[in-house]
Amino acid sequence: VKVVWTVHEFNDPKLYGGGKIPPISARILGRFFNAIITHCDSIKSEITKLFSLSDEDKVVVIPHGNYISCYENNLSRLQSREALGIPSESLVFLFFGSIYRYKGILETIKAFKSLQNNDVYLVIAGDVKEHDLKQVITDEIDDSKQILFLPQIVPNSKIQLYMNACDSVIVPYKEFTTSGVIILAMSYGRVCIAPNLGFFSDVLDDSRAFLYDSTNEQGLLQAMKLAIENKERLLEMGDRNLKLAEEWNWDYVAEKTLNVYNL
């Protein structure tokens, strides 16, 4: 029986009690797997080192499949904004998905408020997963009329509402392996803002995203300012993301995956 591990998250602090894999356990696991699939070169390098693999070919990079046509996409930008009560010509940032501190939600709110721009909105949509974090976020927002906080699980039918309403999706994670939200944003043709490292720097580039230095306390704020300054280019940049996401269709991913299982 062959054993193949597809690595989506392995150092996510909410998994396995947030613990790390001990080196001796990693070496044993490395021998146990017949093959390991990662979604980018950075994680391949990290896995090869962590599991002390002498054969790098055991780790195969296969892109994360897209979400095109997985969810409805028949609402226009104008319809989506009208439903959310957002002016049609404003610039809209979106923080989407399950909400944890390590995903940079508080830093996002702080950076947004520092913009002090009346024509920019921030939409926060997703289920708050940490005790008391919902109240902390509410306090940080402090009745700002330009921040829409929608703390609930987003049903599949409403994903398009938020994706089509926004200009840019912010993914300021402090800890991550892979990000399905990035692939989702690309599948809707949206520009991304993310740290310039790991999966993000492998999948995105400056023609399709605003990548920032996560060691710089002002990095996220600077990236948001760049997005505002380049407002007229955002649709074009988002289209580039969509074109790349189209290449990562599930027929392509399935073929690559089957090749690994048939090794």
CSV table of N, CA and C in Angstrom, one decimal, residues 170-257:
chain,number,residue,atom,x,y,z
A,170,ILE,N,-7.2,40.8,1.4
A,170,ILE,CA,-6.0,40.9,2.3
A,170,ILE,C,-5.8,39.6,3.0
A,171,VAL,N,-4.6,39.1,2.9
A,171,VAL,CA,-4.3,37.8,3.6
A,171,VAL,C,-3.0,38.0,4.4
A,172,PRO,N,-3.1,38.7,5.5
A,172,PRO,CA,-1.9,39.1,6.2
A,172,PRO,C,-1.4,38.1,7.3
A,173,TYR,N,-1.5,36.8,6.9
A,173,TYR,CA,-1.2,35.8,7.9
A,173,TYR,C,0.2,35.8,8.5
A,174,LYS,N,0.3,35.6,9.8
A,174,LYS,CA,1.6,35.5,10.4
A,174,LYS,C,2.1,34.1,10.5
A,175,GLU,N,1.2,33.1,10.4
A,175,GLU,CA,1.7,31.7,10.3
A,175,GLU,C,0.8,31.0,9.2
A,176,PHE,N,1.4,30.3,8.3
A,176,PHE,CA,0.6,29.6,7.3
A,176,PHE,C,1.5,28.6,6.6
A,177,THR,N,0.9,27.7,5.9
A,177,THR,CA,1.6,26.8,4.9
A,177,THR,C,1.0,27.1,3.5
A,178,THR,N,-0.3,26.9,3.4
A,178,THR,CA,-1.0,27.1,2.1
A,178,THR,C,-2.2,28.0,2.4
A,179,SER,N,-2.7,28.7,1.4
A,179,SER,CA,-3.9,29.5,1.6
A,179,SER,C,-4.9,29.3,0.5
A,180,GLY,N,-6.0,28.7,0.9
A,180,GLY,CA,-7.1,28.5,0.0
A,180,GLY,C,-7.8,29.8,-0.3
A,181,VAL,N,-7.7,30.8,0.6
A,181,VAL,CA,-8.3,32.1,0.4
A,181,VAL,C,-7.7,32.8,-0.8
A,182,ILE,N,-6.4,32.7,-0.9
A,182,ILE,CA,-5.6,33.3,-2.0
A,182,ILE,C,-6.1,32.7,-3.4
A,183,ILE,N,-6.3,31.4,-3.4
A,183,ILE,CA,-6.7,30.7,-4.6
A,183,ILE,C,-8.2,31.1,-4.9
A,184,LEU,N,-9.0,31.3,-3.9
A,184,LEU,CA,-10.4,31.7,-4.1
A,184,LEU,C,-10.4,33.1,-4.6
A,185,ALA,N,-9.6,34.0,-4.1
A,185,ALA,CA,-9.5,35.4,-4.6
A,185,ALA,C,-9.1,35.4,-6.1
A,186,MET,N,-8.1,34.6,-6.4
A,186,MET,CA,-7.6,34.5,-7.8
A,186,MET,C,-8.7,34.0,-8.7
A,187,SER,N,-9.5,33.1,-8.2
A,187,SER,CA,-10.5,32.5,-9.0
A,187,SER,C,-11.7,33.5,-9.3
A,188,TYR,N,-11.8,34.5,-8.5
A,188,TYR,CA,-12.7,35.6,-8.7
A,188,TYR,C,-12.1,36.8,-9.4
A,189,GLY,N,-10.8,36.6,-9.8
A,189,GLY,CA,-10.1,37.7,-10.4
A,189,GLY,C,-9.8,38.9,-9.6
A,190,ARG,N,-9.4,38.6,-8.3
A,190,ARG,CA,-9.1,39.7,-7.4
A,190,ARG,C,-7.6,39.9,-7.1
A,191,VAL,N,-7.2,41.1,-6.9
A,191,VAL,CA,-5.9,41.4,-6.5
A,191,VAL,C,-5.7,41.0,-5.0
A,192,CYS,N,-4.5,40.5,-4.7
A,192,CYS,CA,-4.2,40.1,-3.3
A,192,CYS,C,-3.2,41.0,-2.6
A,193,ILE,N,-3.3,41.1,-1.3
A,193,ILE,CA,-2.3,41.7,-0.5
A,193,ILE,C,-1.8,40.7,0.5
A,194,ALA,N,-0.5,40.4,0.6
A,194,ALA,CA,0.0,39.3,1.4
A,194,ALA,C,1.5,39.5,1.7
A,195,PRO,N,2.0,38.8,2.8
A,195,PRO,CA,3.4,38.8,3.1
A,195,PRO,C,4.2,38.3,1.9
A,196,ASN,N,5.4,38.8,1.7
A,196,ASN,CA,6.3,38.4,0.6
A,196,ASN,C,7.1,37.2,1.1
A,197,LEU,N,6.5,36.1,1.3
A,197,LEU,CA,7.3,34.9,1.7
A,197,LEU,C,6.5,33.7,1.5
A,198,GLY,N,7.1,32.5,1.5
A,198,GLY,CA,6.5,31.2,1.4
A,198,GLY,C,5.5,31.0,0.3
A,199,PHE,N,4.4,30.4,0.5
A,199,PHE,CA,3.4,30.2,-0.5
A,199,PHE,C,3.0,31.4,-1.2
A,200,PHE,N,2.9,32.5,-0.5
A,200,PHE,CA,2.4,33.8,-1.1
A,200,PHE,C,3.4,34.3,-2.2
A,201,SER,N,4.7,34.3,-1.9
A,201,SER,CA,5.7,34.8,-2.8
A,201,SER,C,5.9,33.8,-4.0
A,202,ASP,N,5.6,32.5,-3.8
A,202,ASP,CA,5.7,31.5,-4.8
A,202,ASP,C,4.5,31.6,-5.8
A,203,VAL,N,3.3,31.9,-5.3
A,203,VAL,CA,2.1,31.9,-6.1
A,203,VAL,C,1.9,33.3,-6.8
A,204,LEU,N,2.2,34.4,-6.0
A,204,LEU,CA,1.9,35.7,-6.5
A,204,LEU,C,3.2,36.5,-6.9
A,205,ASP,N,3.0,37.5,-7.6
A,205,ASP,CA,4.1,38.4,-7.9
A,205,ASP,C,3.6,39.9,-8.0
A,206,ASP,N,4.5,40.8,-8.3
A,206,ASP,CA,4.2,42.2,-8.2
A,206,ASP,C,3.2,42.7,-9.3
A,207,SER,N,3.0,41.8,-10.3
A,207,SER,CA,2.1,42.2,-11.4
A,207,SER,C,0.7,41.8,-11.1
A,208,ARG,N,0.5,41.0,-10.0
A,208,ARG,CA,-0.8,40.5,-9.6
A,208,ARG,C,-1.2,40.7,-8.1
A,209,ALA,N,-0.2,41.3,-7.4
A,209,ALA,CA,-0.4,41.4,-6.0
A,209,ALA,C,0.4,42.5,-5.4
A,210,PHE,N,0.1,42.9,-4.2
A,210,PHE,CA,0.9,43.8,-3.4
A,210,PHE,C,1.5,43.0,-2.2
A,211,LEU,N,2.8,42.6,-2.4
A,211,LEU,CA,3.5,41.8,-1.4
A,211,LEU,C,4.3,42.7,-0.5
A,212,TYR,N,4.3,42.4,0.8
A,212,TYR,CA,5.0,43.3,1.7
A,212,TYR,C,5.9,42.5,2.6
A,213,ASP,N,6.9,43.3,3.2
A,213,ASP,CA,7.8,42.7,4.1
A,213,ASP,C,7.1,42.6,5.5
A,214,SER,N,6.9,41.3,5.9
A,214,SER,CA,6.2,41.1,7.2
A,214,SER,C,7.0,41.5,8.4
A,215,THR,N,8.3,41.7,8.3
A,215,THR,CA,9.1,42.1,9.4
A,215,THR,C,9.0,43.7,9.6
A,216,ASN,N,8.4,44.3,8.6
A,216,ASN,CA,8.3,45.8,8.7
A,216,ASN,C,6.9,46.1,9.3
A,217,GLU,N,6.8,46.7,10.4
A,217,GLU,CA,5.5,47.0,11.1
A,217,GLU,C,4.6,47.8,10.2
A,218,GLN,N,5.2,48.6,9.3
A,218,GLN,CA,4.3,49.4,8.4
A,218,GLN,C,4.1,48.7,7.0
A,219,GLY,N,4.6,47.5,6.9
A,219,GLY,CA,4.5,46.8,5.6
A,219,GLY,C,3.1,46.6,5.1
A,220,LEU,N,2.2,46.2,5.9
A,220,LEU,CA,0.8,46.0,5.5
A,220,LEU,C,0.2,47.3,5.1
A,221,LEU,N,0.4,48.3,5.9
A,221,LEU,CA,-0.2,49.7,5.7
A,221,LEU,C,0.3,50.2,4.3
A,222,GLN,N,1.6,50.0,4.1
A,222,GLN,CA,2.2,50.5,2.8
A,222,GLN,C,1.6,49.8,1.6
A,223,ALA,N,1.4,48.5,1.8
A,223,ALA,CA,0.8,47.7,0.7
A,223,ALA,C,-0.6,48.2,0.4
A,224,MET,N,-1.4,48.5,1.4
A,224,MET,CA,-2.7,49.0,1.2
A,224,MET,C,-2.7,50.4,0.6
A,225,LYS,N,-1.7,51.2,0.9
A,225,LYS,CA,-1.6,52.5,0.3
A,225,LYS,C,-1.2,52.3,-1.2
A,226,LEU,N,-0.4,51.4,-1.5
A,226,LEU,CA,0.0,51.1,-2.9
A,226,LEU,C,-1.2,50.7,-3.7
A,227,ALA,N,-2.1,49.9,-3.1
A,227,ALA,CA,-3.3,49.4,-3.8
A,227,ALA,C,-4.2,50.6,-4.1
A,228,ILE,N,-4.3,51.5,-3.2
A,228,ILE,CA,-5.1,52.7,-3.4
A,228,ILE,C,-4.5,53.6,-4.5
A,229,GLU,N,-3.2,53.8,-4.4
A,229,GLU,CA,-2.5,54.6,-5.5
A,229,GLU,C,-2.7,54.0,-6.9
A,230,ASN,N,-2.8,52.6,-6.9
A,230,ASN,CA,-2.9,51.9,-8.2
A,230,ASN,C,-4.3,51.5,-8.5
A,231,LYS,N,-5.3,52.2,-8.0
A,231,LYS,CA,-6.7,51.8,-8.1
A,231,LYS,C,-7.1,51.5,-9.5
A,232,GLU,N,-6.6,52.3,-10.5
A,232,GLU,CA,-7.0,52.1,-11.9
A,232,GLU,C,-6.4,50.8,-12.5
A,233,ARG,N,-5.4,50.2,-11.8
A,233,ARG,CA,-4.8,49.0,-12.3
A,233,ARG,C,-5.3,47.7,-11.7
A,234,LEU,N,-6.2,47.8,-10.7
A,234,LEU,CA,-6.6,46.7,-9.9
A,234,LEU,C,-7.3,45.6,-10.7
A,235,LEU,N,-8.2,46.0,-11.6
A,235,LEU,CA,-9.0,45.1,-12.4
A,235,LEU,C,-8.0,44.3,-13.3
A,236,GLU,N,-7.1,45.0,-13.9
A,236,GLU,CA,-6.1,44.4,-14.8
A,236,GLU,C,-5.2,43.4,-14.0
A,237,MET,N,-4.8,43.8,-12.9
A,237,MET,CA,-4.0,42.9,-12.0
A,237,MET,C,-4.8,41.6,-11.6
A,238,GLY,N,-6.1,41.9,-11.3
A,238,GLY,CA,-7.0,40.8,-10.9
A,238,GLY,C,-7.2,39.8,-12.1
A,239,ASP,N,-7.3,40.3,-13.3
A,239,ASP,CA,-7.4,39.5,-14.5
A,239,ASP,C,-6.2,38.6,-14.6
A,240,ARG,N,-5.1,39.1,-14.3
A,240,ARG,CA,-3.9,38.2,-14.4
A,240,ARG,C,-4.0,37.1,-13.4
A,241,ASN,N,-4.5,37.3,-12.2
A,241,ASN,CA,-4.7,36.3,-11.2
A,241,ASN,C,-5.7,35.2,-11.8
A,242,LEU,N,-6.7,35.7,-12.4
A,242,LEU,CA,-7.7,34.8,-12.9
A,242,LEU,C,-7.1,33.9,-14.0
A,243,LYS,N,-6.4,34.5,-14.9
A,243,LYS,CA,-5.8,33.7,-16.0
A,243,LYS,C,-4.8,32.6,-15.4
A,244,LEU,N,-4.1,32.9,-14.4
A,244,LEU,CA,-3.2,31.9,-13.8
A,244,LEU,C,-4.1,30.8,-13.1
A,245,ALA,N,-5.1,31.3,-12.4
A,245,ALA,CA,-6.0,30.3,-11.7
A,245,ALA,C,-6.6,29.3,-12.7
A,246,GLU,N,-6.9,29.8,-13.9
A,246,GLU,CA,-7.5,29.0,-14.9
A,246,GLU,C,-6.6,27.9,-15.3
A,247,GLU,N,-5.3,28.1,-15.2
A,247,GLU,CA,-4.4,27.0,-15.6
A,247,GLU,C,-4.4,25.9,-14.5
A,248,TRP,N,-4.8,26.2,-13.3
A,248,TRP,CA,-4.8,25.2,-12.2
A,248,TRP,C,-6.2,24.6,-12.1
A,249,ASN,N,-6.7,24.2,-13.3
A,249,ASN,CA,-8.0,23.5,-13.3
A,249,ASN,C,-7.9,22.1,-12.7
A,250,TRP,N,-9.0,21.5,-12.3
A,250,TRP,CA,-8.9,20.2,-11.6
A,250,TRP,C,-8.6,19.0,-12.5
A,251,ASP,N,-8.8,19.1,-13.8
A,251,ASP,CA,-8.3,18.1,-14.7
A,251,ASP,C,-6.8,18.1,-14.7
A,252,TYR,N,-6.2,19.3,-14.7
A,252,TYR,CA,-4.7,19.4,-14.7
A,252,TYR,C,-4.2,18.8,-13.3
A,253,VAL,N,-4.8,19.3,-12.2
A,253,VAL,CA,-4.4,18.8,-10.9
A,253,VAL,C,-4.5,17.3,-10.7
A,254,ALA,N,-5.7,16.8,-11.2
A,254,ALA,CA,-5.9,15.4,-11.1
A,254,ALA,C,-4.9,14.5,-11.9
A,255,GLU,N,-4.5,15.0,-13.1
A,255,GLU,CA,-3.5,14.3,-13.9
A,255,GLU,C,-2.2,14.3,-13.2
A,256,LYS,N,-1.8,15.4,-12.6
A,256,LYS,CA,-0.5,15.5,-11.9
A,256,LYS,C,-0.6,14.6,-10.6
A,257,THR,N,-1.7,14.6,-10.0
A,257,THR,CA,-1.8,13.8,-8.7
A,257,THR,C,-1.8,12.3,-9.0
